Amino acid sequence: MAIKVYNTLTKQKEEFVPVIPGKAGIYVCGVTPYNHPHIGNARPFITWDVIRRFLEHEGYEVTHVQNFTDVDDKIINTANKEGVQWFDICNRYIESYFEAMDKLNVKRAHIYPRVSEHIEEIIRTVQTLIERGYAYVIDGDVYYSVEKFDRYGELSGRNLEDMVAGARVDIDDRKQNPTDFALWKAAKPGEPSWTSPWGEGRPGWHIECSVMSMKYLGKSFDFHGGGSDLIFPHHENEIAQSEGCTGCHPFVHYWLHNGFITVNEDKMSKSLGNFFMIIDILEHYDPETLRFFIVFTHYRSPLDFSDARLTEAQKSLERLRNVRETLREMNSMMSTGPNDASMELREKVREMRDKFMEAMRDDFNTALAVSYMFALGKEINIYYKDITEAKVKPDGKLLDMFSGLFAEMCSIIGIMEKNEVPVVENKEESMESRLLEIIIGLRQEARAAKNYAYADALRSKLTEIGITLEDTPQGAKWKKNNEI
């Protein structure tokens, strides 16, 4: 089955056919490093990490490029407020970005270009656009003339005439058209600047991604991604700049955009006070929970961020962690050959793998793929119960299939790849664990004294509050009663 992706440009699902057979070029718009990364940043980067993982799983040689916009008004304003250099702000928050993404198990992109490192290429591209008639110079500023690009508006589905009619009165009446956008800005006091043919200045926002993506991936490449908020004007302008400069169409073959994030069903906004930094979220939830919360929803769907949803994701992830522990316990047992029931289960495992991969090939549907992880977990739990109650040895080949598929699923989704379970300091959970250990100790003492009625009563009380006790050769173990 071929990989199909929803292309924002064509508004339909299309079969992925790489520009270069066997390879996949990805460009993702990165952060503007003027503050710590927030939950809105986490979604596209986790999304593209999963996409990259799956493409690599399918045998593609991936080149993943993600920029840092290190020349920007927000950075300059922050630096001026703090009385430091603009690049000090950039370096501080780029480091913060990597720290957060490493915790979220996001693989490093192959290339992280910065705007400040590509000024010469930007100037050459702007000069080419001027020479080709797509841009014009006014008093040291350079603007792109959107009327000169026939396909302007195709990505966002906007009509240029409507955009002009709906435009607010622009304070810069020097522009030929209200929708024209800056490629190069003349220098202002207190801002970083570079020498150009049009005087001292710095790049506009949009030109950077055109220049850096084409430098590392070519004039026409496979995937370009980012949040839905970037469709217009940023990505629309990228197409106009890039194709205007090279004459090559299409600039990007597949445009993929993740859905918006809301907070308690309200738009995330600093003014509303619901703007959450990743470092703050990770004080209350472990990084794997945040990652799982994001992949639990299809990347194109809206995602509502709330404590209730995160807690739900935490509980769901704990169910999968329990499956991992069950697998470890079964793999420590002496195994044997198959029987009729385990042979049927082997076939079920193969079917689940096929369904998981089909979900991922259908526009990287992690929500559906994760459901098959739970389905697999349910079969593992049932099999464990069957063999322990019957006191028989497990089918060794089946255990290998269980373990292999579970690990394969986890590696694509990017969870539970390490042996240890991430722990976040939580005083309430810590107290709960200690109390449970005391109760289990009392039960063990009762059993040793052959007071089985009391021991059974303790076990029943725990069951009533959602705690399951399992007696194993290594002693009693407990887990919350959230079986798959």
Tab-separated table of C-alpha atoms in Angstrom:
chain	number	residue	atom	x	y	z
A	1	MET	CA	0.000	0.000	0.000
A	2	ALA	CA	1.375	3.396	-1.024
A	3	ILE	CA	1.643	6.320	1.379
A	4	LYS	CA	-1.123	8.874	0.861
A	5	VAL	CA	-0.986	12.418	2.204
A	6	TYR	CA	-3.448	15.283	2.338
A	7	ASN	CA	-1.992	18.084	0.242
A	8	THR	CA	-3.109	21.549	1.369
A	9	LEU	CA	-2.363	22.857	-2.125
A	10	THR	CA	-4.745	20.488	-3.955
A	11	LYS	CA	-7.170	20.000	-1.022
A	12	GLN	CA	-7.137	16.223	-1.447
A	13	LYS	CA	-5.229	13.094	-0.557
A	14	GLU	CA	-2.524	12.129	-3.004
A	15	GLU	CA	-0.147	9.213	-3.345
A	16	PHE	CA	3.347	10.152	-2.249
A	17	VAL	CA	5.717	9.921	-5.205
A	18	PRO	CA	9.157	11.242	-4.204
A	19	VAL	CA	10.997	13.747	-6.385
A	20	ILE	CA	14.064	11.505	-6.138
A	21	PRO	CA	13.194	7.789	-5.881
A	22	GLY	CA	13.986	6.356	-2.476
A	23	LYS	CA	14.523	9.773	-0.884
A	24	ALA	CA	12.316	12.265	0.946
A	25	GLY	CA	13.124	15.930	1.479
A	26	ILE	CA	11.353	17.660	4.378
A	27	TYR	CA	11.373	21.349	5.295
A	28	VAL	CA	9.579	22.428	8.463
A	29	CYS	CA	9.244	26.035	9.599
A	30	GLY	CA	11.028	26.335	12.923
A	31	VAL	CA	10.804	28.675	15.895
A	32	THR	CA	11.636	32.329	16.300
A	33	PRO	CA	13.904	32.022	19.347
A	34	TYR	CA	12.850	34.960	21.511
A	35	ASN	CA	11.293	32.877	24.315
A	36	HIS	CA	10.992	29.299	25.553
A	37	PRO	CA	9.065	26.955	23.203
A	38	HIS	CA	5.349	26.603	23.943
A	39	ILE	CA	2.747	23.880	23.433
A	40	GLY	CA	1.923	25.292	19.995
A	41	ASN	CA	5.551	24.664	18.962
A	42	ALA	CA	5.480	21.102	20.268
A	43	ARG	CA	2.725	19.923	17.940
A	44	PRO	CA	4.335	20.480	14.507
A	45	PHE	CA	7.734	19.230	15.637
A	46	ILE	CA	6.356	16.047	17.204
A	47	THR	CA	4.123	15.562	14.157
A	48	TRP	CA	7.039	15.801	11.757
A	49	ASP	CA	9.184	13.626	13.980
A	50	VAL	CA	6.590	10.835	13.639
A	51	ILE	CA	6.301	11.415	9.878
A	52	ARG	CA	10.063	11.232	9.517
A	53	ARG	CA	10.229	8.080	11.649
A	54	PHE	CA	7.610	6.398	9.487
A	55	LEU	CA	9.225	7.420	6.206
A	56	GLU	CA	12.527	6.023	7.449
A	57	HIS	CA	10.732	2.867	8.598
A	58	GLU	CA	9.388	2.510	5.048
A	59	GLY	CA	12.921	2.666	3.680
A	60	TYR	CA	13.200	6.289	2.551
A	61	GLU	CA	16.431	8.219	2.988
A	62	VAL	CA	15.140	11.364	4.659
A	63	THR	CA	16.725	14.818	4.712
A	64	HIS	CA	15.007	16.854	7.400
A	65	VAL	CA	15.623	20.622	7.431
A	66	GLN	CA	14.197	22.964	10.065
A	67	ASN	CA	15.146	26.617	10.322
A	68	PHE	CA	15.609	29.094	13.148
A	69	THR	CA	14.304	32.600	12.405
A	70	ASP	CA	17.062	34.381	14.304
A	71	VAL	CA	16.495	37.814	12.693
A	72	ASP	CA	13.096	39.120	13.723
A	73	ASP	CA	11.335	42.069	15.396
A	74	LYS	CA	10.439	40.013	18.475
A	75	ILE	CA	14.068	39.038	19.027
A	76	ILE	CA	15.239	42.621	18.559
A	77	ASN	CA	12.612	43.946	20.986
A	78	THR	CA	13.490	41.331	23.610
A	79	ALA	CA	17.192	42.084	23.282
A	80	ASN	CA	16.598	45.821	23.618
A	81	LYS	CA	14.457	45.318	26.724
A	82	GLU	CA	17.140	43.180	28.354
A	83	GLY	CA	20.010	45.338	27.167
A	84	VAL	CA	21.805	42.470	25.425
A	85	GLN	CA	22.747	41.586	21.853
A	86	TRP	CA	20.117	40.016	19.591
A	87	PHE	CA	22.255	36.916	19.069
A	88	ASP	CA	22.475	36.378	22.840
A	89	ILE	CA	18.682	36.059	22.917
A	90	CYS	CA	18.766	33.664	19.969
A	91	ASN	CA	21.422	31.389	21.433
A	92	ARG	CA	19.669	31.265	24.801
A	93	TYR	CA	16.332	30.172	23.394
A	94	ILE	CA	17.707	27.868	20.706
A	95	GLU	CA	19.353	25.996	23.563
A	96	SER	CA	16.000	25.974	25.381
A	97	TYR	CA	14.337	24.604	22.233
A	98	PHE	CA	16.757	21.692	21.981
A	99	GLU	CA	16.412	20.916	25.666
A	100	ALA	CA	12.616	20.722	25.365
A	101	MET	CA	12.614	18.679	22.144
A	102	ASP	CA	15.176	16.222	23.489
A	103	LYS	CA	12.889	15.579	26.453
A	104	LEU	CA	9.974	15.027	24.064
A	105	ASN	CA	12.073	12.463	22.159
A	106	VAL	CA	12.051	14.534	18.959
A	107	LYS	CA	14.930	13.482	16.732
A	108	ARG	CA	17.301	16.226	15.722
A	109	ALA	CA	16.765	17.487	12.176
A	110	HIS	CA	19.672	16.903	9.833
A	111	ILE	CA	20.132	20.643	9.199
A	112	TYR	CA	19.186	23.663	11.332
A	113	PRO	CA	19.911	26.736	9.170
A	114	ARG	CA	19.721	30.231	10.648
A	115	VAL	CA	18.701	33.370	8.774
A	116	SER	CA	21.816	35.228	9.928
A	117	GLU	CA	24.008	32.584	8.293
A	118	HIS	CA	22.336	32.939	4.866
A	119	ILE	CA	22.290	36.682	4.237
A	120	GLU	CA	24.379	36.446	1.054
A	121	GLU	CA	22.039	33.849	-0.466
A	122	ILE	CA	19.013	35.938	0.540
A	123	ILE	CA	20.441	39.042	-1.126
A	124	ARG	CA	21.143	37.090	-4.339
A	125	THR	CA	17.600	35.712	-4.372
A	126	VAL	CA	16.057	39.141	-3.848
A	127	GLN	CA	18.237	40.558	-6.640
A	128	THR	CA	17.059	37.768	-8.959
A	129	LEU	CA	13.423	38.567	-8.172
A	130	ILE	CA	14.058	42.215	-9.010
A	131	GLU	CA	15.740	41.273	-12.292
A	132	ARG	CA	12.868	38.936	-13.220
A	133	GLY	CA	10.304	41.678	-12.599
A	134	TYR	CA	8.733	40.198	-9.463
A	135	ALA	CA	10.097	42.773	-7.014
A	136	TYR	CA	10.734	46.514	-6.822
A	137	VAL	CA	12.861	48.836	-4.668
A	138	ILE	CA	11.604	51.867	-2.727
A	139	ASP	CA	13.939	53.882	-0.478
A	140	GLY	CA	16.068	50.886	0.512
A	141	ASP	CA	13.078	48.540	0.975
A	142	VAL	CA	12.359	45.743	-1.499
A	143	TYR	CA	8.813	44.494	-2.043
A	144	TYR	CA	7.399	41.492	-3.874
A	145	SER	CA	4.696	42.390	-6.389
A	146	VAL	CA	2.018	39.738	-5.884
A	147	GLU	CA	0.171	40.782	-9.046
A	148	LYS	CA	3.107	39.509	-11.099
A	149	PHE	CA	2.631	35.929	-9.826
A	150	ASP	CA	-0.367	34.304	-11.528
A	151	ARG	CA	-0.788	31.488	-9.001
A	152	TYR	CA	-0.822	33.722	-5.922
A	153	GLY	CA	-3.568	32.538	-3.546
A	154	GLU	CA	-3.745	28.902	-4.717
A	155	LEU	CA	-2.425	27.433	-1.459
A	156	SER	CA	-4.749	29.387	0.832
A	157	GLY	CA	-7.665	29.426	-1.614
A	158	ARG	CA	-7.797	33.222	-1.554
A	159	ASN	CA	-8.616	35.481	-4.464
A	160	LEU	CA	-6.192	38.364	-5.008
A	161	GLU	CA	-8.944	40.835	-5.864
A	162	ASP	CA	-10.789	39.980	-2.646
A	163	MET	CA	-7.565	40.326	-0.694
A	164	VAL	CA	-6.981	43.791	-2.126
A	165	ALA	CA	-10.594	44.838	-1.499
A	166	GLY	CA	-10.476	43.556	2.069
A	167	ALA	CA	-7.088	45.023	2.911
A	168	ARG	CA	-6.965	47.675	5.586
A	169	VAL	CA	-5.504	51.061	4.644
A	170	ASP	CA	-1.767	50.424	4.715
A	171	ILE	CA	0.426	52.950	6.469
A	172	ASP	CA	3.064	52.391	3.770
A	173	ASP	CA	1.405	53.970	0.744
A	174	ARG	CA	4.633	53.592	-1.219
A	175	LYS	CA	3.698	50.003	-2.094
A	176	GLN	CA	2.236	49.394	-5.532
A	177	ASN	CA	-0.390	47.093	-4.030
A	178	PRO	CA	-1.592	46.740	-0.417
A	179	THR	CA	-0.866	42.983	-0.507
A	180	ASP	CA	2.776	43.359	-1.605
A	181	PHE	CA	5.161	42.094	1.065
A	182	ALA	CA	8.697	42.961	2.132
A	183	LEU	CA	11.659	40.960	0.904
A	184	TRP	CA	14.241	43.355	2.365
A	185	LYS	CA	13.830	46.074	5.001
A	186	ALA	CA	15.941	49.208	5.229
A	187	ALA	CA	17.916	49.468	8.473
A	188	LYS	CA	16.479	51.220	11.521
A	189	PRO	CA	18.415	52.449	14.558
A	190	GLY	CA	19.110	49.732	17.127
A	191	GLU	CA	18.552	46.866	14.703
A	192	PRO	CA	21.039	44.376	13.215
A	193	SER	CA	21.748	45.107	9.566
A	194	TRP	CA	23.792	43.929	6.635
A	195	THR	CA	25.127	45.671	3.518
A	196	SER	CA	23.090	45.101	0.367
A	197	PRO	CA	22.770	46.663	-3.113
A	198	TRP	CA	19.811	48.659	-1.713
A	199	GLY	CA	21.629	49.913	1.376
A	200	GLU	CA	21.969	48.666	4.933
A	201	GLY	CA	19.092	46.456	5.993
A	202	ARG	CA	17.828	43.002	6.920
A	203	PRO	CA	15.628	40.305	5.359
A	204	GLY	CA	11.852	40.263	5.509
A	205	TRP	CA	10.238	37.292	7.196
A	206	HIS	CA	9.160	35.120	4.257
A	207	ILE	CA	12.257	35.147	2.063
A	208	GLU	CA	14.359	33.168	4.533
A	209	CYS	CA	12.440	29.903	4.149
A	210	SER	CA	12.491	30.076	0.351
A	211	VAL	CA	16.251	30.541	0.346
A	212	MET	CA	17.143	27.984	2.984
A	213	SER	CA	14.784	25.239	1.809
A	214	MET	CA	15.997	25.496	-1.790
A	215	LYS	CA	19.648	25.605	-0.731
A	216	TYR	CA	19.440	22.298	1.111
A	217	LEU	CA	16.631	20.485	-0.720
A	218	GLY	CA	16.668	21.901	-4.259
A	219	LYS	CA	14.330	24.016	-6.373
A	220	SER	CA	11.559	21.417	-6.059
A	221	PHE	CA	11.271	19.046	-3.117
A	222	ASP	CA	8.819	16.704	-1.405
A	223	PHE	CA	7.351	17.975	1.865
A	224	HIS	CA	6.891	21.368	3.472
A	225	GLY	CA	5.174	21.576	6.842
A	226	GLY	CA	4.128	23.813	9.661
A	227	GLY	CA	1.047	24.956	11.532
A	228	SER	CA	-2.162	25.927	9.753
A	229	ASP	CA	-1.542	29.528	10.784
A	230	LEU	CA	1.398	29.615	8.351
A	231	ILE	CA	-0.635	28.806	5.231
A	232	PHE	CA	-1.286	32.506	4.692
A	233	PRO	CA	0.659	34.631	4.263
A	234	HIS	CA	3.932	32.830	5.011
A	235	HIS	CA	3.682	29.714	2.873
A	236	GLU	CA	1.702	31.473	0.163
A	237	ASN	CA	4.524	33.994	-0.081
A	238	GLU	CA	7.167	31.272	-0.096
A	239	ILE	CA	5.627	29.762	-3.210
A	240	ALA	CA	5.489	33.135	-4.960
A	241	GLN	CA	9.104	33.953	-4.070
A	242	SER	CA	10.564	30.554	-4.892
A	243	GLU	CA	8.771	29.917	-8.166
A	244	GLY	CA	9.232	33.541	-9.198
A	245	CYS	CA	12.959	33.209	-8.643
A	246	THR	CA	13.551	29.816	-10.273
A	247	GLY	CA	10.659	29.486	-12.730
A	248	CYS	CA	10.347	25.921	-11.411
A	249	HIS	CA	6.856	24.600	-10.589
A	250	PRO	CA	5.956	23.154	-8.181
A	251	PHE	CA	8.246	24.543	-5.512
A	252	VAL	CA	6.859	21.946	-3.066
A	253	HIS	CA	4.995	18.785	-4.078
A	254	TYR	CA	3.152	18.145	-0.790
A	255	TRP	CA	2.129	20.823	1.703
A	256	LEU	CA	1.141	19.379	5.091
A	257	HIS	CA	-0.278	21.515	7.899
A	258	ASN	CA	-1.203	20.521	11.425
A	259	GLY	CA	-4.398	21.764	13.072
A	260	PHE	CA	-4.697	24.535	15.619
A	261	ILE	CA	-4.298	24.066	19.360
A	262	THR	CA	-6.921	25.499	21.695
A	263	VAL	CA	-6.733	25.704	25.480
A	264	ASN	CA	-9.904	24.626	27.248
A	265	GLU	CA	-11.611	25.241	23.887
A	266	ASP	CA	-10.363	28.842	23.681
A	267	LYS	CA	-7.788	30.093	21.195
A	268	MET	CA	-4.322	30.042	22.744
A	269	SER	CA	-3.245	33.624	23.325
A	270	LYS	CA	-0.916	35.516	25.629
A	271	SER	CA	-3.611	38.134	26.137
A	272	LEU	CA	-5.971	35.458	27.483
A	273	GLY	CA	-3.314	34.129	29.828
A	274	ASN	CA	-3.547	30.605	28.390
A	275	PHE	CA	-0.154	30.470	26.711
A	276	PHE	CA	1.704	27.442	28.095
A	277	MET	CA	5.440	26.927	27.878
A	278	ILE	CA	6.697	23.347	27.532
A	279	ILE	CA	9.014	23.738	30.522
A	280	ASP	CA	6.011	24.642	32.687
A	281	ILE	CA	3.921	21.718	31.449
A	282	LEU	CA	6.775	19.298	32.149
A	283	GLU	CA	6.788	20.339	35.791
A	284	HIS	CA	3.469	18.491	36.135
A	285	TYR	CA	3.530	15.818	33.422
A	286	ASP	CA	6.319	13.642	32.135
A	287	PRO	CA	7.512	14.412	28.567
A	288	GLU	CA	6.256	11.105	27.186
A	289	THR	CA	2.733	11.969	28.337
A	290	LEU	CA	2.849	15.289	26.465
A	291	ARG	CA	4.129	13.568	23.333
A	292	PHE	CA	1.451	10.867	23.595
A	293	PHE	CA	-1.241	13.517	24.116
A	294	ILE	CA	-0.241	15.114	20.801
A	295	VAL	CA	-0.038	11.924	18.694
A	296	PHE	CA	-3.315	10.655	20.185
A	297	THR	CA	-5.084	13.052	17.767
A	298	HIS	CA	-4.656	13.104	13.980
A	299	TYR	CA	-2.262	15.902	13.068
A	300	ARG	CA	-4.792	17.752	10.880
A	301	SER	CA	-7.516	17.797	13.534
A	302	PRO	CA	-7.894	20.575	16.111
A	303	LEU	CA	-6.335	19.697	19.464
A	304	ASP	CA	-7.725	21.017	22.730
A	305	PHE	CA	-5.159	21.345	25.502
A	306	SER	CA	-6.356	20.940	29.079
A	307	ASP	CA	-5.374	19.256	32.319
A	308	ALA	CA	-8.235	16.813	31.852
A	309	ARG	CA	-7.010	15.791	28.386
A	310	LEU	CA	-3.423	15.467	29.595
A	311	THR	CA	-4.526	13.345	32.546
A	312	GLU	CA	-6.499	11.153	30.142
A	313	ALA	CA	-3.391	10.753	27.969
A	314	GLN	CA	-1.338	9.942	31.059
A	315	LYS	CA	-3.742	7.156	32.053
A	316	SER	CA	-3.833	5.775	28.512
A	317	LEU	CA	-0.058	5.763	28.307
A	318	GLU	CA	0.105	3.986	31.656
A	319	ARG	CA	-2.013	1.202	30.181
A	320	LEU	CA	0.586	0.711	27.465
A	321	ARG	CA	3.376	0.798	30.030
A	322	ASN	CA	1.570	-1.973	31.897
A	323	VAL	CA	1.517	-3.968	28.641
A	324	ARG	CA	5.271	-3.508	28.405
A	325	GLU	CA	5.679	-4.879	31.936
A	326	THR	CA	3.433	-7.826	31.114
A	327	LEU	CA	5.571	-8.589	28.067
A	328	ARG	CA	8.716	-8.467	30.180
A	329	GLU	CA	7.203	-10.880	32.676
A	330	MET	CA	6.095	-13.332	29.972
A	331	ASN	CA	9.490	-13.169	28.292
A	332	SER	CA	11.108	-14.190	31.583
A	333	MET	CA	9.073	-17.426	31.599
A	334	MET	CA	10.146	-20.723	30.096
A	335	SER	CA	8.471	-20.961	26.701
A	336	THR	CA	7.298	-23.823	24.529
A	337	GLY	CA	5.860	-24.478	21.083
A	338	PRO	CA	2.475	-23.405	19.717
A	339	ASN	CA	-1.003	-24.777	20.173
A	340	ASP	CA	-4.166	-24.068	18.163
A	341	ALA	CA	-5.034	-20.973	20.205
A	342	SER	CA	-1.560	-19.431	19.959
A	343	MET	CA	-1.424	-20.116	16.220
A	344	GLU	CA	-4.635	-18.107	15.825
A	345	LEU	CA	-3.084	-15.349	17.897
A	346	ARG	CA	-0.011	-15.292	15.669
A	347	GLU	CA	-2.283	-14.551	12.717
A	348	LYS	CA	-4.030	-11.818	14.725
A	349	VAL	CA	-0.687	-10.166	15.418
A	350	ARG	CA	0.126	-10.133	11.706
A	351	GLU	CA	-3.269	-8.564	10.975
A	352	MET	CA	-2.757	-5.889	13.640
A	353	ARG	CA	0.602	-4.985	12.174
A	354	ASP	CA	-0.967	-4.613	8.741
A	355	LYS	CA	-3.724	-2.388	10.151
A	356	PHE	CA	-1.262	-0.234	12.083
A	357	MET	CA	0.861	0.309	8.974
A	358	GLU	CA	-2.230	0.987	6.838
A	359	ALA	CA	-3.252	3.708	9.296
A	360	MET	CA	0.178	5.308	9.113
A	361	ARG	CA	0.210	5.109	5.309
A	362	ASP	CA	-3.151	6.880	5.238
A	363	ASP	CA	-1.963	10.443	5.862
A	364	PHE	CA	0.019	9.437	8.961
A	365	ASN	CA	-3.110	8.680	11.001
A	366	THR	CA	-1.522	8.283	14.429
A	367	ALA	CA	-4.900	8.368	16.174
A	368	LEU	CA	-6.004	5.204	14.377
A	369	ALA	CA	-2.550	3.634	14.598
A	370	VAL	CA	-2.482	4.085	18.376
A	371	SER	CA	-5.851	2.306	18.633
A	372	TYR	CA	-4.151	-0.791	17.224
A	373	MET	CA	-1.487	-0.492	19.905
A	374	PHE	CA	-4.254	-0.803	22.476
A	375	ALA	CA	-5.822	-3.679	20.552
A	376	LEU	CA	-2.482	-5.473	20.604
A	377	GLY	CA	-2.138	-4.710	24.312
A	378	LYS	CA	-5.554	-6.233	24.984
A	379	GLU	CA	-4.538	-9.492	23.266
A	380	ILE	CA	-1.287	-9.565	25.222
A	381	ASN	CA	-3.140	-9.113	28.528
A	382	ILE	CA	-5.703	-11.786	27.682
A	383	TYR	CA	-2.972	-14.232	26.678
A	384	TYR	CA	-1.037	-13.516	29.875
A	385	LYS	CA	-4.147	-14.182	31.958
A	386	ASP	CA	-4.893	-17.391	30.062
A	387	ILE	CA	-1.430	-18.922	30.505
A	388	THR	CA	-1.034	-17.885	34.143
A	389	GLU	CA	-4.471	-19.199	35.158
A	390	ALA	CA	-3.889	-22.434	33.257
A	391	LYS	CA	-0.303	-22.567	34.575
A	392	VAL	CA	1.106	-23.397	31.140
A	393	LYS	CA	4.185	-22.211	29.273
A	394	PRO	CA	3.734	-19.482	26.653
A	395	ASP	CA	4.332	-19.928	22.914
A	396	GLY	CA	7.879	-18.631	22.431
A	397	LYS	CA	7.361	-17.579	18.815
A	398	LEU	CA	4.179	-15.723	19.736
A	399	LEU	CA	6.017	-13.851	22.489
A	400	ASP	CA	8.651	-12.785	19.953
A	401	MET	CA	5.897	-11.526	17.664
A	402	PHE	CA	4.163	-9.671	20.501
A	403	SER	CA	7.396	-8.042	21.631
A	404	GLY	CA	8.632	-7.259	18.131
A	405	LEU	CA	5.412	-5.582	16.995
A	406	PHE	CA	4.968	-3.646	20.237
A	407	ALA	CA	8.529	-2.296	19.970
A	408	GLU	CA	8.032	-1.485	16.268
A	409	MET	CA	4.870	0.488	17.018
A	410	CYS	CA	6.557	2.341	19.867
A	411	SER	CA	9.552	3.279	17.711
A	412	ILE	CA	7.308	4.844	15.049
A	413	ILE	CA	5.135	6.732	17.524
A	414	GLY	CA	8.243	7.625	19.541
A	415	ILE	CA	7.217	6.379	22.969
A	416	MET	CA	8.665	3.836	25.408
A	417	GLU	CA	11.862	3.443	23.433
A	418	LYS	CA	13.915	3.382	26.617
A	419	ASN	CA	13.702	0.788	29.343
A	420	GLU	CA	13.052	3.189	32.151
A	421	VAL	CA	9.640	4.759	32.706
A	422	PRO	CA	9.832	8.578	32.954
A	423	VAL	CA	8.890	9.849	36.387
A	424	VAL	CA	7.639	13.279	37.367
A	425	GLU	CA	7.791	14.195	41.019
A	426	ASN	CA	4.220	14.030	42.280
A	427	LYS	CA	3.685	14.095	46.002
A	428	GLU	CA	0.181	12.658	45.792
A	429	GLU	CA	1.264	9.701	43.653
A	430	SER	CA	4.293	9.115	45.874
A	431	MET	CA	2.054	9.001	48.963
A	432	GLU	CA	-0.343	6.660	47.142
A	433	SER	CA	2.489	4.272	46.327
A	434	ARG	CA	3.743	4.204	49.892
A	435	LEU	CA	0.275	3.542	51.306
A	436	LEU	CA	-0.280	0.717	48.829
A	437	GLU	CA	3.019	-0.884	49.762
A	438	ILE	CA	1.970	-0.772	53.437
A	439	ILE	CA	-1.384	-2.410	52.633
A	440	ILE	CA	0.311	-5.070	50.502
A	441	GLY	CA	2.726	-5.722	53.373
A	442	LEU	CA	-0.176	-6.215	55.790
A	443	ARG	CA	-1.788	-8.616	53.352
A	444	GLN	CA	1.433	-10.605	53.010
A	445	GLU	CA	1.710	-10.824	56.795
A	446	ALA	CA	-1.890	-12.056	56.984
A	447	ARG	CA	-1.209	-14.747	54.399
A	448	ALA	CA	1.927	-15.835	56.217
A	449	ALA	CA	-0.167	-16.162	59.396
A	450	LYS	CA	-2.745	-18.150	57.349
A	451	ASN	CA	-5.342	-15.453	57.999
A	452	TYR	CA	-6.642	-15.824	54.445
A	453	ALA	CA	-10.011	-14.198	55.137
A	454	TYR	CA	-8.318	-10.943	56.165
A	455	ALA	CA	-5.869	-11.154	53.237
A	456	ASP	CA	-8.743	-11.642	50.793
A	457	ALA	CA	-10.680	-8.774	52.357
A	458	LEU	CA	-7.746	-6.417	51.813
A	459	ARG	CA	-7.459	-7.531	48.206
A	460	SER	CA	-11.207	-6.999	47.656
A	461	LYS	CA	-11.057	-3.500	49.122
A	462	LEU	CA	-8.210	-2.608	46.770
A	463	THR	CA	-10.190	-3.969	43.827
A	464	GLU	CA	-13.128	-1.775	44.803
A	465	ILE	CA	-10.998	1.359	44.505
A	466	GLY	CA	-9.501	0.309	41.170
A	467	ILE	CA	-6.265	-1.396	42.263
A	468	THR	CA	-5.435	-4.864	40.933
A	469	LEU	CA	-3.071	-7.141	42.843
A	470	GLU	CA	-1.135	-9.873	41.041
A	471	ASP	CA	0.726	-12.600	42.941
A	472	THR	CA	3.894	-13.484	41.041
A	473	PRO	CA	6.963	-15.597	41.873
A	474	GLN	CA	8.742	-12.299	42.587
A	475	GLY	CA	6.060	-11.217	45.065
A	476	ALA	CA	2.804	-9.244	44.930
A	477	LYS	CA	2.574	-6.478	42.335
A	478	TRP	CA	-0.082	-3.787	41.994
A	479	LYS	CA	-1.374	-1.674	39.173
A	480	LYS	CA	-4.301	0.621	38.608
A	481	ASN	CA	-7.302	-1.180	37.229
A	482	ASN	CA	-7.248	0.315	33.722
A	483	GLU	CA	-6.844	-2.855	31.714
A	484	ILE	CA	-6.856	-2.466	27.930
